[in-house]
Tab-separated table of C-alpha atoms in Angstrom:
chain	number	residue	atom	x	y	z
A	971	UNK	CA	-5.312	-21.434	-25.851
A	972	UNK	CA	-7.419	-18.816	-24.212
A	973	UNK	CA	-5.734	-17.133	-21.048
A	974	UNK	CA	-8.153	-16.582	-18.107
A	975	UNK	CA	-7.723	-14.197	-14.990
A	976	UNK	CA	-7.279	-16.927	-12.241
A	977	UNK	CA	-4.555	-18.438	-14.701
A	978	UNK	CA	-1.037	-18.722	-13.579
A	979	UNK	CA	2.059	-16.444	-15.148
A	980	UNK	CA	5.650	-17.479	-14.997
A	981	UNK	CA	7.799	-14.114	-15.265
A	982	UNK	CA	11.351	-14.278	-17.115
A	983	UNK	CA	13.169	-14.470	-13.659
A	984	UNK	CA	11.202	-18.016	-13.449
A	985	UNK	CA	8.844	-15.834	-10.475
A	986	UNK	CA	5.270	-17.616	-10.977
A	987	UNK	CA	2.258	-15.251	-10.053
A	988	UNK	CA	-1.201	-17.044	-8.785
A	989	UNK	CA	-3.135	-15.362	-10.803
A	990	UNK	CA	-3.412	-12.189	-13.607
A	991	UNK	CA	-4.938	-9.644	-11.421
A	992	UNK	CA	-2.557	-6.903	-9.783
A	993	UNK	CA	-2.838	-4.553	-6.950
A	994	UNK	CA	-1.147	-1.668	-8.510
A	995	UNK	CA	1.070	0.629	-6.788
A	996	UNK	CA	-1.331	3.427	-4.778
A	997	UNK	CA	0.330	6.146	-2.779
A	998	UNK	CA	-1.069	5.255	0.610
A	999	UNK	CA	0.584	7.907	2.928
A	1000	UNK	CA	0.540	5.977	6.239
A	1001	UNK	CA	4.190	5.678	6.730
A	1002	UNK	CA	5.239	7.561	10.361
A	1003	UNK	CA	7.462	10.720	9.847
A	1004	UNK	CA	10.813	8.871	9.510
A	1005	UNK	CA	9.148	7.087	6.605
A	1006	UNK	CA	8.817	3.589	8.171
A	1007	UNK	CA	5.781	1.192	7.704
A	1008	UNK	CA	3.228	1.727	10.462
A	1009	UNK	CA	0.267	-0.392	11.827
A	1010	UNK	CA	-2.325	1.361	9.404
A	1011	UNK	CA	0.052	0.221	6.417
A	1012	UNK	CA	0.243	-3.395	7.594
A	1013	UNK	CA	-3.635	-3.365	7.863
A	1014	UNK	CA	-4.397	-1.777	4.434
A	1015	UNK	CA	-2.133	-4.638	3.103
A	1016	UNK	CA	-3.193	-7.749	5.352
A	1017	UNK	CA	-6.862	-6.304	3.598
A	1018	UNK	CA	-5.487	-6.832	0.224
A	1019	UNK	CA	-3.971	-10.052	0.923
A	1020	UNK	CA	-6.990	-11.520	1.956
A	1021	UNK	CA	-8.639	-10.403	-1.915
A	1022	UNK	CA	-6.164	-12.891	-3.146
A	1023	UNK	CA	-4.401	-10.755	-5.433
A	1024	UNK	CA	-1.545	-12.842	-7.482
A	1025	UNK	CA	0.518	-9.806	-7.041
A	1026	UNK	CA	0.569	-6.604	-4.903
A	1027	UNK	CA	2.775	-3.476	-5.314
A	1028	UNK	CA	3.267	-0.714	-3.148
A	1029	UNK	CA	2.979	2.681	-3.237
A	1030	UNK	CA	5.977	4.923	-3.986
A	1031	UNK	CA	8.884	4.209	-1.841
A	1032	UNK	CA	11.035	6.679	-1.906
A	1033	UNK	CA	15.133	6.357	-2.498
A	1034	UNK	CA	15.500	9.998	-1.316
A	1035	UNK	CA	14.236	11.799	1.770
A	1036	UNK	CA	14.761	15.138	0.007
A	1037	UNK	CA	12.168	14.376	-2.577
A	1038	UNK	CA	9.056	12.720	-1.209
A	1039	UNK	CA	6.150	12.457	-3.557
A	1040	UNK	CA	3.854	13.366	-0.840
A	1041	UNK	CA	3.602	13.485	2.808
A	1042	UNK	CA	3.849	9.947	4.525
A	1043	UNK	CA	5.795	8.250	1.812
A	1044	UNK	CA	7.672	4.939	2.788
A	1045	UNK	CA	11.565	6.067	2.650
A	1046	UNK	CA	14.689	3.806	1.855
A	1047	UNK	CA	17.323	6.213	1.414
A	1048	UNK	CA	20.228	4.408	4.060
A	1049	UNK	CA	20.987	1.615	5.623
A	1050	UNK	CA	18.371	0.409	7.600
A	1051	UNK	CA	18.622	0.163	11.741
A	1052	UNK	CA	17.402	-3.595	12.615
A	1053	UNK	CA	14.252	-1.739	14.436
A	1054	UNK	CA	13.865	-0.017	10.424
A	1055	UNK	CA	14.468	-3.324	8.939
A	1056	UNK	CA	11.964	-5.050	11.469
A	1057	UNK	CA	9.198	-2.795	10.599
A	1058	UNK	CA	9.840	-3.548	6.767
A	1059	UNK	CA	9.888	-7.165	7.613
A	1060	UNK	CA	6.578	-7.081	9.460
A	1061	UNK	CA	5.128	-4.725	6.814
A	1062	UNK	CA	5.821	-7.822	3.931
A	1063	UNK	CA	3.969	-10.219	6.289
A	1064	UNK	CA	1.509	-8.698	6.242
A	1065	UNK	CA	1.303	-8.504	2.460
A	1066	UNK	CA	2.687	-11.678	2.019
A	1067	UNK	CA	0.399	-13.771	4.438
A	1068	UNK	CA	-1.515	-15.506	1.856
A	1069	UNK	CA	1.192	-16.259	-0.726
A	1070	UNK	CA	1.077	-13.597	-3.235
A	1071	UNK	CA	3.880	-11.515	-4.595
A	1072	UNK	CA	4.878	-8.610	-3.028
A	1073	UNK	CA	7.010	-6.006	-4.655
A	1074	UNK	CA	8.367	-2.553	-3.310
A	1075	UNK	CA	7.688	0.774	-6.161
A	1076	UNK	CA	10.880	2.335	-5.829
A	1077	UNK	CA	10.874	6.432	-6.904
A	1078	UNK	CA	12.818	9.372	-6.607
A	1079	UNK	CA	9.886	12.388	-7.515
A	1080	UNK	CA	12.160	15.009	-9.070
A	1081	UNK	CA	10.729	18.397	-9.817
A	1082	UNK	CA	7.617	16.870	-9.004
A	1083	UNK	CA	8.244	17.674	-5.099
A	1084	UNK	CA	6.774	19.869	-3.395
A	1085	UNK	CA	7.970	23.000	-2.191
A	1086	UNK	CA	7.303	22.577	1.384
A	1087	UNK	CA	9.661	19.648	1.255
A	1088	UNK	CA	12.354	20.788	-1.309
A	1089	UNK	CA	12.159	24.402	-2.632
A	1090	UNK	CA	14.693	23.634	-4.890
A	1091	UNK	CA	14.202	19.754	-6.227
A	1092	UNK	CA	16.636	17.745	-8.548
A	1093	UNK	CA	15.624	16.956	-12.194
A	1094	UNK	CA	17.181	16.541	-15.331
A	1095	UNK	CA	17.355	20.412	-16.259
A	1096	UNK	CA	15.586	23.393	-14.856
A	1097	UNK	CA	12.240	23.504	-15.969
A	1098	UNK	CA	9.121	24.531	-13.561
A	1099	UNK	CA	6.295	22.594	-13.296
A	1100	UNK	CA	3.384	24.597	-15.495
A	1101	UNK	CA	0.733	24.365	-12.562
A	1102	UNK	CA	-0.966	27.342	-11.175
A	1103	UNK	CA	-0.565	27.581	-7.086
A	1104	UNK	CA	2.970	28.072	-6.804
A	1105	UNK	CA	3.396	24.224	-5.189
A	1106	UNK	CA	6.416	23.468	-7.216
A	1107	UNK	CA	9.937	25.168	-6.837
A	1108	UNK	CA	12.208	25.541	-9.424
A	1109	UNK	CA	14.578	22.390	-10.448
A	1110	UNK	CA	17.763	22.563	-9.903
A	1111	UNK	CA	19.710	20.627	-12.697
A	1112	UNK	CA	21.689	17.296	-11.756
A	1113	UNK	CA	24.774	16.963	-12.067
A	1114	UNK	CA	27.129	14.011	-12.920
A	1115	UNK	CA	27.666	13.647	-9.587
A	1116	UNK	CA	23.970	13.663	-8.554
A	1117	UNK	CA	22.950	11.382	-11.178
A	1118	UNK	CA	25.469	8.467	-10.182
A	1119	UNK	CA	23.941	8.743	-6.782
A	1120	UNK	CA	20.626	8.547	-7.767
A	1121	UNK	CA	21.596	4.962	-9.630
A	1122	UNK	CA	23.433	4.234	-6.349
A	1123	UNK	CA	19.898	4.796	-4.461
A	1124	UNK	CA	17.904	3.051	-6.361
A	1125	UNK	CA	20.373	0.093	-6.156
A	1126	UNK	CA	20.733	-0.029	-2.444
A	1127	UNK	CA	16.935	0.197	-2.315
A	1128	UNK	CA	16.303	-2.698	-4.167
A	1129	UNK	CA	18.603	-4.874	-2.229
A	1130	UNK	CA	17.386	-3.656	1.300
A	1131	UNK	CA	13.827	-4.399	0.036
A	1132	UNK	CA	15.397	-7.964	-1.088
A	1133	UNK	CA	16.630	-8.689	2.412
A	1134	UNK	CA	12.760	-7.451	3.752
A	1135	UNK	CA	11.462	-9.973	1.942
A	1136	UNK	CA	9.972	-8.530	-1.196
A	1137	UNK	CA	10.010	-10.768	-4.103
A	1138	UNK	CA	10.522	-7.952	-6.756
A	1139	UNK	CA	10.526	-4.659	-7.094
A	1140	UNK	CA	9.362	-1.559	-9.639
A	1141	UNK	CA	11.166	0.946	-10.727
A	1142	UNK	CA	8.623	4.081	-11.117
A	1143	UNK	CA	9.716	5.720	-14.623
A	1144	UNK	CA	6.498	7.123	-15.132
A	1145	UNK	CA	3.706	10.083	-14.484
A	1146	UNK	CA	6.916	13.013	-15.187
A	1147	UNK	CA	8.670	11.594	-11.790
A	1148	UNK	CA	12.531	12.141	-12.003
A	1149	UNK	CA	13.531	8.848	-14.252
A	1150	UNK	CA	9.944	9.835	-16.283
A	1151	UNK	CA	11.223	13.325	-16.544
A	1152	UNK	CA	14.813	12.360	-18.019
A	1153	UNK	CA	13.081	10.463	-21.003
A	1154	UNK	CA	10.676	13.420	-21.719
A	1155	UNK	CA	12.375	16.010	-24.295
A	1156	UNK	CA	10.335	18.506	-22.634
A	1157	UNK	CA	12.065	18.797	-19.509
A	1158	UNK	CA	15.431	17.275	-20.361
A	1159	UNK	CA	17.164	20.049	-21.898
A	1160	UNK	CA	20.697	18.333	-21.347
A	1161	UNK	CA	23.695	18.554	-23.720
A	1162	UNK	CA	25.354	15.648	-21.901
A	1163	UNK	CA	25.570	12.147	-22.235
A	1164	UNK	CA	22.087	11.947	-20.591
A	1165	UNK	CA	20.409	14.200	-23.078
A	1166	UNK	CA	19.592	15.150	-26.240
A	1167	UNK	CA	18.900	11.659	-28.220
A	1168	UNK	CA	16.553	8.852	-26.984
A	1169	UNK	CA	19.627	6.573	-26.274
A	1170	UNK	CA	20.879	9.604	-23.633
A	1171	UNK	CA	17.687	10.370	-22.326
A	1172	UNK	CA	17.214	7.263	-21.431
A	1173	UNK	CA	20.802	6.335	-20.256
A	1174	UNK	CA	19.010	6.708	-16.472
A	1175	UNK	CA	17.038	4.375	-16.440
A	1176	UNK	CA	18.835	1.965	-17.921
A	1177	UNK	CA	21.672	2.255	-15.559
A	1178	UNK	CA	18.960	2.043	-12.760
A	1179	UNK	CA	17.535	-1.090	-14.132
A	1180	UNK	CA	21.080	-2.643	-14.521
A	1181	UNK	CA	22.497	-1.663	-11.327
A	1182	UNK	CA	19.453	-3.174	-9.613
A	1183	UNK	CA	19.738	-6.083	-11.345
A	1184	UNK	CA	23.156	-6.386	-10.138
A	1185	UNK	CA	22.618	-5.916	-6.401
A	1186	UNK	CA	19.371	-8.122	-6.644
A	1187	UNK	CA	20.209	-11.187	-8.860
A	1188	UNK	CA	18.411	-13.136	-11.661
A	1189	UNK	CA	15.842	-14.796	-9.740
A	1190	UNK	CA	14.260	-11.441	-8.308
A	1191	UNK	CA	11.485	-9.657	-10.251
A	1192	UNK	CA	12.038	-6.092	-11.383
A	1193	UNK	CA	9.427	-4.171	-12.872
A	1194	UNK	CA	9.500	-1.314	-14.618
A	1195	UNK	CA	6.150	1.836	-14.716
A	1196	UNK	CA	6.445	3.570	-18.193
A	1197	UNK	CA	4.848	5.824	-19.680
A	1198	UNK	CA	2.980	5.433	-23.026
A	1199	UNK	CA	3.236	9.233	-23.590
A	1200	UNK	CA	3.355	12.413	-21.607
A	1201	UNK	CA	0.255	14.078	-23.026
A	1202	UNK	CA	1.848	17.162	-23.699
A	1203	UNK	CA	3.080	18.654	-26.786
A	1204	UNK	CA	6.889	18.296	-27.186
A	1205	UNK	CA	6.778	15.428	-24.290
A	1206	UNK	CA	7.552	11.709	-24.563
A	1207	UNK	CA	5.524	10.051	-27.090
A	1208	UNK	CA	4.564	6.254	-28.003
A	1209	UNK	CA	7.229	5.965	-30.194
A	1210	UNK	CA	9.614	6.568	-28.140
A	1211	UNK	CA	8.172	4.560	-25.448
A	1212	UNK	CA	7.839	1.758	-27.545
A	1213	UNK	CA	11.687	1.783	-28.178
A	1214	UNK	CA	12.704	2.430	-24.564
A	1215	UNK	CA	10.312	-0.516	-23.892
A	1216	UNK	CA	12.330	-2.988	-26.187
A	1217	UNK	CA	15.700	-1.554	-24.472
A	1218	UNK	CA	14.304	-2.997	-21.087
A	1219	UNK	CA	13.320	-6.738	-22.713
A	1220	UNK	CA	16.749	-6.802	-23.727
A	1221	UNK	CA	17.795	-5.724	-20.159
A	1222	UNK	CA	16.186	-8.428	-18.681
A	1223	UNK	CA	13.051	-6.432	-16.945
A	1224	UNK	CA	10.093	-9.167	-16.328
A	1225	UNK	CA	7.201	-7.109	-16.665
A	1226	UNK	CA	6.193	-3.641	-18.066
A	1227	UNK	CA	3.509	-1.588	-16.525
A	1228	UNK	CA	2.204	0.799	-18.766
A	1229	UNK	CA	1.003	4.383	-17.492
A	1230	UNK	CA	0.615	7.763	-18.584
A	1231	UNK	CA	0.517	11.630	-18.005
A	1232	UNK	CA	2.424	13.929	-15.121
A	1233	UNK	CA	1.314	16.214	-13.304
A	1234	UNK	CA	0.526	18.626	-15.618
A	1235	UNK	CA	-0.915	16.248	-18.087
A	1236	UNK	CA	-2.508	13.852	-15.305
A	1237	UNK	CA	-3.849	10.840	-17.752
A	1238	UNK	CA	-3.605	8.460	-15.301
A	1239	UNK	CA	-5.970	10.064	-13.365
A	1240	UNK	CA	-8.751	9.876	-15.374
A	1241	UNK	CA	-9.443	8.862	-19.065
A	1242	UNK	CA	-7.401	11.220	-21.078
A	1243	UNK	CA	-4.746	8.680	-21.529
A	1244	UNK	CA	-7.523	6.405	-22.721
A	1245	UNK	CA	-8.670	8.463	-25.436
A	1246	UNK	CA	-9.651	5.712	-27.955
A	1247	UNK	CA	-12.329	5.656	-30.464
A	1248	UNK	CA	-13.915	1.755	-29.530
A	1249	UNK	CA	-15.267	1.951	-33.471
A	1250	UNK	CA	-11.727	2.413	-35.201
A	1251	UNK	CA	-10.255	-0.995	-33.449
A	1252	UNK	CA	-11.488	-4.492	-33.274
A	1253	UNK	CA	-15.142	-5.432	-32.310
A	1254	UNK	CA	-13.433	-7.936	-29.656
A	1255	UNK	CA	-12.095	-4.946	-28.513
A	1256	UNK	CA	-14.230	-2.597	-28.144
A	1257	UNK	CA	-15.134	-3.180	-24.327
A	1258	UNK	CA	-11.666	-2.885	-23.621
A	1259	UNK	CA	-11.370	0.049	-25.372
A	1260	UNK	CA	-13.873	1.995	-23.774
A	1261	UNK	CA	-12.558	0.405	-20.305
A	1262	UNK	CA	-9.020	0.790	-20.283
A	1263	UNK	CA	-6.968	4.014	-20.322
A	1264	UNK	CA	-3.905	2.957	-21.831
A	1265	UNK	CA	-5.131	-0.288	-24.020
A	1266	UNK	CA	-4.488	1.268	-27.524
A	1267	UNK	CA	-0.807	1.734	-26.354
A	1268	UNK	CA	-0.732	-1.917	-24.696
A	1269	UNK	CA	-2.422	-3.458	-27.872
A	1270	UNK	CA	0.290	-2.204	-30.427
A	1271	UNK	CA	3.557	-2.818	-28.041
A	1272	UNK	CA	2.543	-6.437	-27.726
A	1273	UNK	CA	3.024	-6.270	-31.499
A	1274	UNK	CA	6.003	-5.865	-30.596
A	1275	UNK	CA	7.338	-7.290	-27.356
A	1276	UNK	CA	7.356	-10.938	-25.596
A	1277	UNK	CA	8.085	-9.237	-22.484
A	1278	UNK	CA	5.368	-9.809	-19.945
A	1279	UNK	CA	2.689	-6.374	-19.976
A	1280	UNK	CA	0.569	-5.130	-17.269
A	1281	UNK	CA	-2.239	-2.945	-17.767
A	1282	UNK	CA	-3.297	-0.782	-15.158
A	1283	UNK	CA	-6.767	2.300	-15.530
A	1284	UNK	CA	-10.287	1.627	-15.831
A	1285	UNK	CA	-10.732	-2.287	-15.856
A	1286	UNK	CA	-13.861	-2.524	-14.078
A	1287	UNK	CA	-15.704	-5.749	-15.803
A	1288	UNK	CA	-14.719	-9.621	-16.604
A	1289	UNK	CA	-15.669	-8.839	-20.133
A	1290	UNK	CA	-13.085	-5.791	-20.501
A	1291	UNK	CA	-10.597	-7.854	-18.539
A	1292	UNK	CA	-10.473	-10.717	-20.973
A	1293	UNK	CA	-10.741	-8.638	-23.855
A	1294	UNK	CA	-7.203	-7.205	-22.265
A	1295	UNK	CA	-6.083	-10.941	-21.817
A	1296	UNK	CA	-7.484	-12.182	-25.429
A	1297	UNK	CA	-5.395	-9.078	-27.116
A	1298	UNK	CA	-1.849	-10.081	-25.429
A	1299	UNK	CA	-2.176	-7.999	-21.647
A	1300	UNK	CA	-0.399	-10.538	-19.173
A	1301	UNK	CA	-1.571	-8.645	-15.953
A	1302	UNK	CA	-4.319	-6.356	-15.148
A	1303	UNK	CA	-4.465	-3.760	-12.476
A	1304	UNK	CA	-7.261	-3.025	-10.508
A	1305	UNK	CA	-6.427	-0.121	-8.346
A	1306	UNK	CA	-9.405	2.043	-7.084
A	1307	UNK	CA	-12.001	-0.526	-6.322
A	1308	UNK	CA	-10.217	-1.686	-3.485
A	1309	UNK	CA	-9.323	1.988	-1.910
A	1310	UNK	CA	-13.171	1.659	-1.016
A	1311	UNK	CA	-13.543	-2.153	-0.254
A	1312	UNK	CA	-10.225	-3.999	0.755
A	1313	UNK	CA	-12.025	-7.209	-0.441
A	1314	UNK	CA	-13.578	-6.399	-3.811
A	1315	UNK	CA	-11.437	-8.728	-5.763
A	1316	UNK	CA	-12.168	-11.445	-3.767
A	1317	UNK	CA	-15.428	-12.520	-4.933
A	1318	UNK	CA	-14.611	-11.488	-8.521
A	1319	UNK	CA	-11.844	-13.943	-8.633
A	1320	UNK	CA	-14.172	-16.497	-7.045
A	1321	UNK	CA	-16.567	-15.648	-10.144
A	1322	UNK	CA	-19.260	-14.690	-8.122
A	1323	UNK	CA	-19.360	-11.104	-9.617
A	1324	UNK	CA	-18.426	-9.907	-12.902
A	1325	UNK	CA	-18.286	-6.114	-12.562
A	1326	UNK	CA	-16.015	-4.212	-9.562
A	1327	UNK	CA	-17.475	-1.102	-8.207
A	1328	UNK	CA	-17.318	1.921	-10.302
A	1329	UNK	CA	-16.246	4.869	-7.765
A	1330	UNK	CA	-15.597	7.460	-10.501
A	1331	UNK	CA	-18.575	7.280	-11.957
A	1332	UNK	CA	-20.376	7.782	-8.765
A	1333	UNK	CA	-18.004	10.804	-8.063
A	1334	UNK	CA	-18.307	12.283	-11.438
A	1335	UNK	CA	-22.499	11.815	-11.139
A	1336	UNK	CA	-22.585	13.377	-8.213
A	1337	UNK	CA	-19.985	16.059	-7.765
A	1338	UNK	CA	-18.632	16.547	-11.508
A	1339	UNK	CA	-15.032	15.533	-10.362
A	1340	UNK	CA	-12.603	14.441	-12.983
A	1341	UNK	CA	-14.095	17.658	-15.296
A	1342	UNK	CA	-11.435	18.614	-17.424
A	1343	UNK	CA	-13.360	21.218	-19.543
A	1344	UNK	CA	-13.403	24.141	-17.428
A	1345	UNK	CA	-11.892	27.269	-19.139
A	1346	UNK	CA	-10.173	28.000	-15.237
A	1347	UNK	CA	-6.707	25.917	-15.305
A	1348	UNK	CA	-6.906	26.150	-11.580
A	1349	UNK	CA	-10.690	24.595	-11.439
A	1350	UNK	CA	-9.271	21.838	-13.773
A	1351	UNK	CA	-6.425	21.008	-11.341
A	1352	UNK	CA	-8.545	21.197	-8.218
A	1353	UNK	CA	-10.984	18.891	-9.860
A	1354	UNK	CA	-9.129	16.052	-10.920
A	1355	UNK	CA	-7.085	16.057	-7.611
A	1356	UNK	CA	-9.891	16.131	-5.590
A	1357	UNK	CA	-11.454	13.095	-6.824
A	1358	UNK	CA	-8.019	11.306	-6.423
A	1359	UNK	CA	-7.734	12.577	-2.871
A	1360	UNK	CA	-11.457	11.363	-2.098
A	1361	UNK	CA	-9.450	7.907	-2.266
A	1362	UNK	CA	-6.894	8.497	-0.180
A	1363	UNK	CA	-9.254	9.955	2.563
A	1364	UNK	CA	-10.904	6.219	2.163
A	1365	UNK	CA	-7.367	4.670	2.896
A	1366	UNK	CA	-6.824	7.049	5.612
A	1367	UNK	CA	-9.934	5.420	7.319
A	1368	UNK	CA	-9.222	1.875	6.022
A	1369	UNK	CA	-5.516	1.975	7.751
A	1370	UNK	CA	-7.166	3.284	10.967
A	1371	UNK	CA	-9.565	0.242	10.610
A	1372	UNK	CA	-12.711	2.796	10.145
A	1373	UNK	CA	-15.364	1.747	7.512
A	1374	UNK	CA	-14.814	4.132	4.356
A	1375	UNK	CA	-17.303	7.210	3.967
A	1376	UNK	CA	-18.695	6.914	0.086
A	1377	UNK	CA	-20.926	10.069	0.904
A	1378	UNK	CA	-17.508	12.075	1.370
A	1379	UNK	CA	-17.596	15.251	-0.546
A	1380	UNK	CA	-14.481	14.783	-2.628
A	1381	UNK	CA	-13.467	18.768	-2.407
A	1382	UNK	CA	-13.903	17.638	1.540
A	1383	UNK	CA	-11.901	14.894	0.900
A	1384	UNK	CA	-9.271	17.306	-0.642
A	1385	UNK	CA	-9.162	19.497	2.141
A	1386	UNK	CA	-8.970	16.772	4.697
A	1387	UNK	CA	-6.099	15.079	3.309
A	1388	UNK	CA	-4.230	18.176	2.434
A	1389	UNK	CA	-4.193	19.248	6.242
A	1390	UNK	CA	-3.286	15.449	7.247
A	1391	UNK	CA	-0.370	15.642	4.989
A	1392	UNK	CA	0.642	19.186	6.672
A	1393	UNK	CA	0.287	17.632	9.944
A	1394	UNK	CA	2.830	14.970	8.772
A	1395	UNK	CA	5.143	16.717	7.181
A	1396	UNK	CA	5.462	18.952	10.376
A	1397	UNK	CA	6.197	16.207	12.368
A	1398	UNK	CA	9.116	14.899	9.704
A	1399	UNK	CA	10.089	18.380	10.094
A	1400	UNK	CA	10.638	18.209	13.845
A	1401	UNK	CA	12.157	14.739	13.553
A	1402	UNK	CA	14.630	15.748	11.055
A	1403	UNK	CA	15.613	18.753	13.018
A	1404	UNK	CA	15.962	16.312	16.023
A	1405	UNK	CA	18.523	13.774	14.204
A	1406	UNK	CA	20.520	17.282	13.352
A	1407	UNK	CA	20.590	18.918	16.642
A	1408	UNK	CA	24.149	18.839	18.618
A	1409	UNK	CA	24.514	16.137	21.221
A	1410	UNK	CA	24.349	17.344	24.595
A	1411	UNK	CA	27.739	17.854	26.431
A	1412	UNK	CA	28.187	15.591	29.663
A	1413	UNK	CA	29.909	17.037	32.495
């Protein structure tokens, strides 16, 4: 029987998604200086809830405040106060008002933490990021105690998320962040039980999964976001990814989201990760091969796994989505269209339209962002990030309740968001300093 986008999906833990469309993790940058959810975050997720997604996944919720993915991340790194827990519950209430499942993406940025946040971030090995601009410091190789602490942090954060009303968590093991960097032989040079063989390099991920399951129980959804590949010579590749996926299936993971790349090779930002020749795949999948970034790997993985698979990146048409479902993909993630129009999915799910807005094509046509063939590394990097920051700028506006500005120049959006992040970091540093200040003596 053919699966449609509006069909329900029952996950191994018993959770039932109302349909096959998910709002995947989109880094929002809208938390307050403490890392608490705000009215802006509630406004965003309330709007997305009105789109009738079956599932929504938060942007990075950081388990260690010294390793932010970007300024404005939500942070859960300690037992919350009653006010902090109330803020989390209020955010969950906004997202779940129409019954959609709402999962927290738990993340540790590792060596991809900016130098202004932490000049010596933790990483499996002291391998620096090979990007121009000096944004990242030299990481510090983790001790066994550091690794144990990270496992504890993920498990604790998952338990708190369950208490706050989230219906699942996603463990971020992609995009070059901490767990992803442990998986990659290019960034993991360890000689202990967490380095060398794939079993060892996957030890942190599997330890986190098991610790989280112990905390949340068997009926709470656990997802993992996993790179299909790093897209770097000597890095984590498709065959190793498939073997890790099999481990995750045996560990009882409920949904595997496929992605790819890192800051050094950002396949998740453009079509590089979906470098598939449509002529080499079956005719019925040719549309999908052109449309979805990571389809080729998802298609191969489905032949080896029974676990539900989520495909995110580039899906914009009903034809492409149906092709993905026909190839055995279970959940379809749609992100960028709803960064400009919060309700873009509603008419699509209602059958009133068959195509979602293709903002990437508009940006590429007008400004040349996402161009990756410049001989100058800095230009390539700025071009790619300018396109992403254009979407960040729209989220800032939508969070405030303002309309999007589709005509915003991407490079101006990049500068605007960077300035906003600088202000947020300054406020956070001021708040952190106030917590460390000695108490005044009372006469």
